[in-house]
PDB file of C-alpha atoms in Angstrom:
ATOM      1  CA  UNK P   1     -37.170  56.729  34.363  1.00 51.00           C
ATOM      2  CA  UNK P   2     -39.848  59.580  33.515  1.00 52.00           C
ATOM      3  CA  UNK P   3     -37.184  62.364  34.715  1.00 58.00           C
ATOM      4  CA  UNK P   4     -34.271  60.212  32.345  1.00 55.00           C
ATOM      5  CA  UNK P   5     -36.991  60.523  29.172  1.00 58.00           C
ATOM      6  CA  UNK P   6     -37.477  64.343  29.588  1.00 64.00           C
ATOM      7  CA  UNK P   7     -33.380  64.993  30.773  1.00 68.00           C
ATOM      8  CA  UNK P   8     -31.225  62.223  28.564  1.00 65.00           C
ATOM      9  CA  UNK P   9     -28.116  64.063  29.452  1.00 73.00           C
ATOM     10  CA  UNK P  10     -28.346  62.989  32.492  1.00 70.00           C
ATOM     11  CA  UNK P  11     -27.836  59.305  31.829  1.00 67.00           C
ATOM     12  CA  UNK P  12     -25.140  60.073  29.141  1.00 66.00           C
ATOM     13  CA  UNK P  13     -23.261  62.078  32.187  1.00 73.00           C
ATOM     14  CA  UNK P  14     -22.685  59.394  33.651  1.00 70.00           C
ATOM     15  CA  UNK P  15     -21.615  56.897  30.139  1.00 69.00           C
ATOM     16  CA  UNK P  16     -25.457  55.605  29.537  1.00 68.00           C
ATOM     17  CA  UNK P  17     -27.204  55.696  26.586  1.00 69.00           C
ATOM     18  CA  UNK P  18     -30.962  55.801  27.436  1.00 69.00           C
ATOM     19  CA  UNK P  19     -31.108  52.988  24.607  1.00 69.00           C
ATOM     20  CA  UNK P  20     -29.095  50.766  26.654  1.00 71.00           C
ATOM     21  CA  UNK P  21     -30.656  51.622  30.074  1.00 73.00           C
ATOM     22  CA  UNK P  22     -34.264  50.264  28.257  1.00 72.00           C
ATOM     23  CA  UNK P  23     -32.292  47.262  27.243  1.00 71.00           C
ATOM     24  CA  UNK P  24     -31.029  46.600  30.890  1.00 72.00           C
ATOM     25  CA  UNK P  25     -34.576  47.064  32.634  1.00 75.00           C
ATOM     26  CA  UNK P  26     -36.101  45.104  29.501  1.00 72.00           C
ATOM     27  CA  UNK P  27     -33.878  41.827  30.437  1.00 70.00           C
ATOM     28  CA  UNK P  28     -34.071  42.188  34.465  1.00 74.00           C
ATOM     29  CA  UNK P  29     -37.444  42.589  34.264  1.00 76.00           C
ATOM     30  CA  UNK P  30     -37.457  39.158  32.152  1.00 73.00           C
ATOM     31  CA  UNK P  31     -40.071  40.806  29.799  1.00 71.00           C
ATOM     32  CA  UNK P  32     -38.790  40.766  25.720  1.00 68.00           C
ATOM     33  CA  UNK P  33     -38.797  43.558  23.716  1.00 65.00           C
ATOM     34  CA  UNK P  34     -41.852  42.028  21.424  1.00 63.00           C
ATOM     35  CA  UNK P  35     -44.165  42.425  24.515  1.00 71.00           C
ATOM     36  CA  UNK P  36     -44.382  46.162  24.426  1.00 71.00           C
ATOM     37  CA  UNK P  37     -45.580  47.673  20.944  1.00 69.00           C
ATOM     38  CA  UNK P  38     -43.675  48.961  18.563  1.00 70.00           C
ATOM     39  CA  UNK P  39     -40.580  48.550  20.682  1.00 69.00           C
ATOM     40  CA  UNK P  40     -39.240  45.424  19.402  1.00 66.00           C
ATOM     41  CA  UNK P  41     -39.348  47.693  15.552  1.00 70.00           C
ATOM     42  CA  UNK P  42     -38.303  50.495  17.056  1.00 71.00           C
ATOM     43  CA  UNK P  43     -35.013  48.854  18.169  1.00 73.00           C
ATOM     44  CA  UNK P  44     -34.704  46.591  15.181  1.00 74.00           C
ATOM     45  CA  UNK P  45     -35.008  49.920  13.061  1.00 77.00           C
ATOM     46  CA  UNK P  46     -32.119  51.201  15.532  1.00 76.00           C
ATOM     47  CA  UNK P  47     -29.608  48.350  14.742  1.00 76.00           C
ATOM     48  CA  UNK P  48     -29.824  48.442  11.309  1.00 75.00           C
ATOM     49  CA  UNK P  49     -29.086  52.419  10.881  1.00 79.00           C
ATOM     50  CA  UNK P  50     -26.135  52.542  13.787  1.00 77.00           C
ATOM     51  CA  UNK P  51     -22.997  49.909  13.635  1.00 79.00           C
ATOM     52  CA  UNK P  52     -21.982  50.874  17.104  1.00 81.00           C
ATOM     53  CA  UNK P  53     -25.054  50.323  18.707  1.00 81.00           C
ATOM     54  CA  UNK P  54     -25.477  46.939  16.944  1.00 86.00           C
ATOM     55  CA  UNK P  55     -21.627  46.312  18.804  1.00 88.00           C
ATOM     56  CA  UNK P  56     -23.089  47.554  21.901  1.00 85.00           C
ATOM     57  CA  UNK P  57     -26.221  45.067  22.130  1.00 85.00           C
ATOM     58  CA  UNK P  58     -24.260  41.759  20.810  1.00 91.00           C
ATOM     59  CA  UNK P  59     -21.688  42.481  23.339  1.00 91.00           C
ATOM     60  CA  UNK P  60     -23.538  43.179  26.355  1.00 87.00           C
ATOM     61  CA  UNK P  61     -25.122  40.293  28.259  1.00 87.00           C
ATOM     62  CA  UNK P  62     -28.425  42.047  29.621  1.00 81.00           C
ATOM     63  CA  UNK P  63     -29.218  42.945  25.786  1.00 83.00           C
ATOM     64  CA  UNK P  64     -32.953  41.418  25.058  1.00 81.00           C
ATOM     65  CA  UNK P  65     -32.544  38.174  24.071  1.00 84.00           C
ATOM     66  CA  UNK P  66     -34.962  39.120  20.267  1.00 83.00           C
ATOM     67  CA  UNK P  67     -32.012  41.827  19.357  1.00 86.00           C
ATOM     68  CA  UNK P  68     -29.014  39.346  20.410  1.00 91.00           C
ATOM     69  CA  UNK P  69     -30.929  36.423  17.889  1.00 90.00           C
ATOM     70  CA  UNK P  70     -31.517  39.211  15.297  1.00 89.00           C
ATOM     71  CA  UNK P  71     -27.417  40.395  15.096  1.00 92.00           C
ATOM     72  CA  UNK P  72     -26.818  36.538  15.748  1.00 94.00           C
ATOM     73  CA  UNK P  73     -28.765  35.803  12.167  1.00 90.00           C
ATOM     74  CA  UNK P  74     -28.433  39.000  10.314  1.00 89.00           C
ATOM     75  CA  UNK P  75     -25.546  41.230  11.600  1.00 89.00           C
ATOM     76  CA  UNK P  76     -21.860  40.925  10.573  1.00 91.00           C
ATOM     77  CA  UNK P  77     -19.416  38.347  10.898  1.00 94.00           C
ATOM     78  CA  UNK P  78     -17.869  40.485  13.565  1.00 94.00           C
ATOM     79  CA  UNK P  79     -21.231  40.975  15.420  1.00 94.00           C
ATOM     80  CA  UNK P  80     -22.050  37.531  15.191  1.00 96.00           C
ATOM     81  CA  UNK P  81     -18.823  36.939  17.256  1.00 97.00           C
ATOM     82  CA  UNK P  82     -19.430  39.166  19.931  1.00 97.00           C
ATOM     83  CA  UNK P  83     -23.115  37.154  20.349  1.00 97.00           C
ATOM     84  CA  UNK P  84     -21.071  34.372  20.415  1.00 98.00           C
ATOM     85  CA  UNK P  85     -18.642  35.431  23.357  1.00 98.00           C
ATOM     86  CA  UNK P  86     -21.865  37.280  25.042  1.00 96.00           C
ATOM     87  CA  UNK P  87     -22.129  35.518  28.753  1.00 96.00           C
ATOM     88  CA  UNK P  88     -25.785  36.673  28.336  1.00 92.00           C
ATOM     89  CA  UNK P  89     -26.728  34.460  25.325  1.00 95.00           C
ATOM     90  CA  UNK P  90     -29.521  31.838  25.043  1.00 94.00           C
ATOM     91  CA  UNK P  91     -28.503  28.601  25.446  1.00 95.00           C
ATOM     92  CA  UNK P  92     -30.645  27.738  22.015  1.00 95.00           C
ATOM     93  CA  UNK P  93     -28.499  30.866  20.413  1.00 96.00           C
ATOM     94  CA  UNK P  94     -25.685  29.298  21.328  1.00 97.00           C
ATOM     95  CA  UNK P  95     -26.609  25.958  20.224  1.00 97.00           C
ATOM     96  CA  UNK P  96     -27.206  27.289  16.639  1.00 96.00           C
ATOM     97  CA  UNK P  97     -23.914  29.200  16.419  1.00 97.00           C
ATOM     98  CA  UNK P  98     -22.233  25.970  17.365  1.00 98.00           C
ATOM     99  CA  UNK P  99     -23.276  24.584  14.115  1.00 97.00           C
ATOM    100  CA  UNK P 100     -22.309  27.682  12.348  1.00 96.00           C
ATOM    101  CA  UNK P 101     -20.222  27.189   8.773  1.00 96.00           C
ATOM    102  CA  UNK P 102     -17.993  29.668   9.770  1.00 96.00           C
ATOM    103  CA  UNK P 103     -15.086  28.214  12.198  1.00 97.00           C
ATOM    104  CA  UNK P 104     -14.365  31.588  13.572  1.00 98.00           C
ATOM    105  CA  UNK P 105     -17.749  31.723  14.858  1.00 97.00           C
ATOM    106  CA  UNK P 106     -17.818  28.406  16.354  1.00 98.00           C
ATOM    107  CA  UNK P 107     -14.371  29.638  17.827  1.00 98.00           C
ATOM    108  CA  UNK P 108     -16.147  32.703  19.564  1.00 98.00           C
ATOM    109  CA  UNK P 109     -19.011  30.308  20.337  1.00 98.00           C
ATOM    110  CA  UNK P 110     -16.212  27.787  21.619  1.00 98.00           C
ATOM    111  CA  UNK P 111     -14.841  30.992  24.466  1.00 98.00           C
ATOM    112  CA  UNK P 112     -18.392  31.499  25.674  1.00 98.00           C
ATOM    113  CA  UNK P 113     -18.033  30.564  30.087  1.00 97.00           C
ATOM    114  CA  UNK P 114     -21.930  29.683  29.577  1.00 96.00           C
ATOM    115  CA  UNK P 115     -21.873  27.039  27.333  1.00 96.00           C
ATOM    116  CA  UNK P 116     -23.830  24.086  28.473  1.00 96.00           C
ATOM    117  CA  UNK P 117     -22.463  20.410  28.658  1.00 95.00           C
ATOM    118  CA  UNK P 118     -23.860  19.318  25.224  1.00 96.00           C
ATOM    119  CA  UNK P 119     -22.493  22.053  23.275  1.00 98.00           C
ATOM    120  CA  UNK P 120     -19.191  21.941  24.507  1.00 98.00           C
ATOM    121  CA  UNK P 121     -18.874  18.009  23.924  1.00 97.00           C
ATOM    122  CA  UNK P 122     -19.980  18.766  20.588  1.00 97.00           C
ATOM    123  CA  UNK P 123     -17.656  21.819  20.080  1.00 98.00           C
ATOM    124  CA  UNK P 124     -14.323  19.766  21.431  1.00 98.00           C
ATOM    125  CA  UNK P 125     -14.788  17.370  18.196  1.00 97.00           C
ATOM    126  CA  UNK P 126     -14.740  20.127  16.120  1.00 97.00           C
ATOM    127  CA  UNK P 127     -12.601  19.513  12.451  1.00 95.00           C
ATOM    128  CA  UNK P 128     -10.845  22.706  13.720  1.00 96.00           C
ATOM    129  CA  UNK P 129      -7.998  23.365  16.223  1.00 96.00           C
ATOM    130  CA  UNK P 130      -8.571  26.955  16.510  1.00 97.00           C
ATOM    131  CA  UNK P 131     -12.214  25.599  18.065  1.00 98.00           C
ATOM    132  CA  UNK P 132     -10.609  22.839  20.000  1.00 98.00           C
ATOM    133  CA  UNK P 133      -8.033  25.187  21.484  1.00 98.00           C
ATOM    134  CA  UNK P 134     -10.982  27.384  22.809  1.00 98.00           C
ATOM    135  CA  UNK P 135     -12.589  24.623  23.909  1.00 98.00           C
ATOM    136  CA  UNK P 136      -9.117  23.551  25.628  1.00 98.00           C
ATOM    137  CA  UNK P 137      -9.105  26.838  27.504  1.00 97.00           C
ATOM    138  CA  UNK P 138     -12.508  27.346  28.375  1.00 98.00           C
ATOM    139  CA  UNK P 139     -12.683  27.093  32.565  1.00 97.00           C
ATOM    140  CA  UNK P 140     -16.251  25.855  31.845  1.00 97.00           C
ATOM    141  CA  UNK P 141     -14.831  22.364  29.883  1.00 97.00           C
ATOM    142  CA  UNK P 142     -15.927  19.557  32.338  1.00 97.00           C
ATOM    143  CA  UNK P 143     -13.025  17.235  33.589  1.00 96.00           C
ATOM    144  CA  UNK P 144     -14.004  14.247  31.147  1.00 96.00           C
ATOM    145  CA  UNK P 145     -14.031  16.449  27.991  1.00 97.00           C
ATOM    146  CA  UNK P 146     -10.202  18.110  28.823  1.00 97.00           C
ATOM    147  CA  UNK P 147      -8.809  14.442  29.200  1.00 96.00           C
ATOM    148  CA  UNK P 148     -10.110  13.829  25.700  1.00 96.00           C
ATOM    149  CA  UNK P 149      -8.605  16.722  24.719  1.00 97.00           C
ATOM    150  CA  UNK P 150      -5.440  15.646  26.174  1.00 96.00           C
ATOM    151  CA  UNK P 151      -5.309  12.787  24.354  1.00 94.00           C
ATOM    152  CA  UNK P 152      -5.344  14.735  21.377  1.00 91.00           C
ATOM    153  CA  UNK P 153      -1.521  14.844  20.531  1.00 90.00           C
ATOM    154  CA  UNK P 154      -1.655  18.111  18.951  1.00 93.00           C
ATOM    155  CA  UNK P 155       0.317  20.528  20.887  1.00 95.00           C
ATOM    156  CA  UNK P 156      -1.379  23.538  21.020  1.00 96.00           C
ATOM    157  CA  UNK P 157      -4.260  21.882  22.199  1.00 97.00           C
ATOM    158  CA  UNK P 158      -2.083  20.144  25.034  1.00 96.00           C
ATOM    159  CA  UNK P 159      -0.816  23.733  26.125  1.00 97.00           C
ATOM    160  CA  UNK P 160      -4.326  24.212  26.382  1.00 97.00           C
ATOM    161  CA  UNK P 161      -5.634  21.843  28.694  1.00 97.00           C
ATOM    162  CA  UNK P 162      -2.583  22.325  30.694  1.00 97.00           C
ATOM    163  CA  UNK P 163      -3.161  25.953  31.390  1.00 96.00           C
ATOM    164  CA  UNK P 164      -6.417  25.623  32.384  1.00 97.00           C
ATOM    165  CA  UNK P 165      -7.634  25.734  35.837  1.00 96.00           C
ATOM    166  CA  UNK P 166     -10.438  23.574  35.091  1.00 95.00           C
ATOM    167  CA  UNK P 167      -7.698  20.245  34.325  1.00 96.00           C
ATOM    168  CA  UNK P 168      -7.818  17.369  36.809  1.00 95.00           C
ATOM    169  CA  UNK P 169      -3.759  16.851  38.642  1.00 95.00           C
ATOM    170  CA  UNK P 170      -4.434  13.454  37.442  1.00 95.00           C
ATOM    171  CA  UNK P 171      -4.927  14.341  33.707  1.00 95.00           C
ATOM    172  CA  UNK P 172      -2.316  16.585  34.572  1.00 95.00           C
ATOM    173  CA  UNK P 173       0.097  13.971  35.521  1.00 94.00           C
ATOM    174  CA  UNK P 174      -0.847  11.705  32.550  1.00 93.00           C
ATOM    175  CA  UNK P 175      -0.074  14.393  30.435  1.00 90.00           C
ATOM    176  CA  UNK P 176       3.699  15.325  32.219  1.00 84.00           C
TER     177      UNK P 176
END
């Protein structure tokens, strides 16, 4: 890491930002940002000057957990999507973008593989079909929660369970 800091091009030979690298030993190391000083600031202060490093963090899932909540509260409706989608997300993150007032967030939110049980029950009642469909599709819907869904009569949503991998033959076969 000490050769990296003195030679950067090294790392951005090979498609790294030395930003990102911090942000990937930061998460594996399960330390946050806040813990070392100044560098929580320092990459808050980073986010808010560059657009495509605040895309970067909210779409990669070993971003610290502090800078994925910060884009997930203050950042764009386009950044708060891709913290949505991000496999790497909190499960409490996730939780609060669930009850977001925006329906194309709770859609992103809805596409997320890692959403736990609770979220996605509470997601598949949504007012919105856009939400539902997601919901419909995601492979991480348990079996109980697509057969509700198939019950649904709207088509799109029916598609959806259908199609996914996830669907019991027996829903399946109620549905045919």
């Amino acid at each position: 890491l000490a050769r990296h800091r003195e030679e950067p091009k090294v790392l951005w030979a090979i498609g790294r930002s030395p930003l990102r690298v911090v942000c990937h030993l930061l998460r594996r190391s399960g330390l946050e940002a806040d813990r070392f000083p100044n560098c929580g600031a320092h990459l808050a202060q980073l986010m808010s000057r560059f657009r495509n490093l605040r895309h970067a963090i909210a779409v990669d899932p070993l971003s610290p957990a502090t800078a994925l909540n910060s884009l997930a509260l203050y950042g764009g409706e386009q950044e708060r999507m891709a913290v949505a989608k991000n496999i790497g997300t909190p499960r409490e993150l996730l939780s609060n973008l669930a009850d977001s007032p925006y329906r194309d967030i709770r859609k992103a939110t809805a596409s997320n593989i890692q959403l736990a049980g609770d979220i996605i029950e509470k997601l598949s009642r949504d007012d919105w079909t856009g939400v539902k469909w997601e919901i419909a599709r995601n492979p991480a819907t348990p079996a109980r929660v697509l057969e509700q869904l198939s019950e649904s009569g709207e088509v799109t949503i029916l598609l959806a369970v259908a199609q996914n991998r996830a669907t019991p033959p027996i829903v399946l076969a109620e549905m045919a």
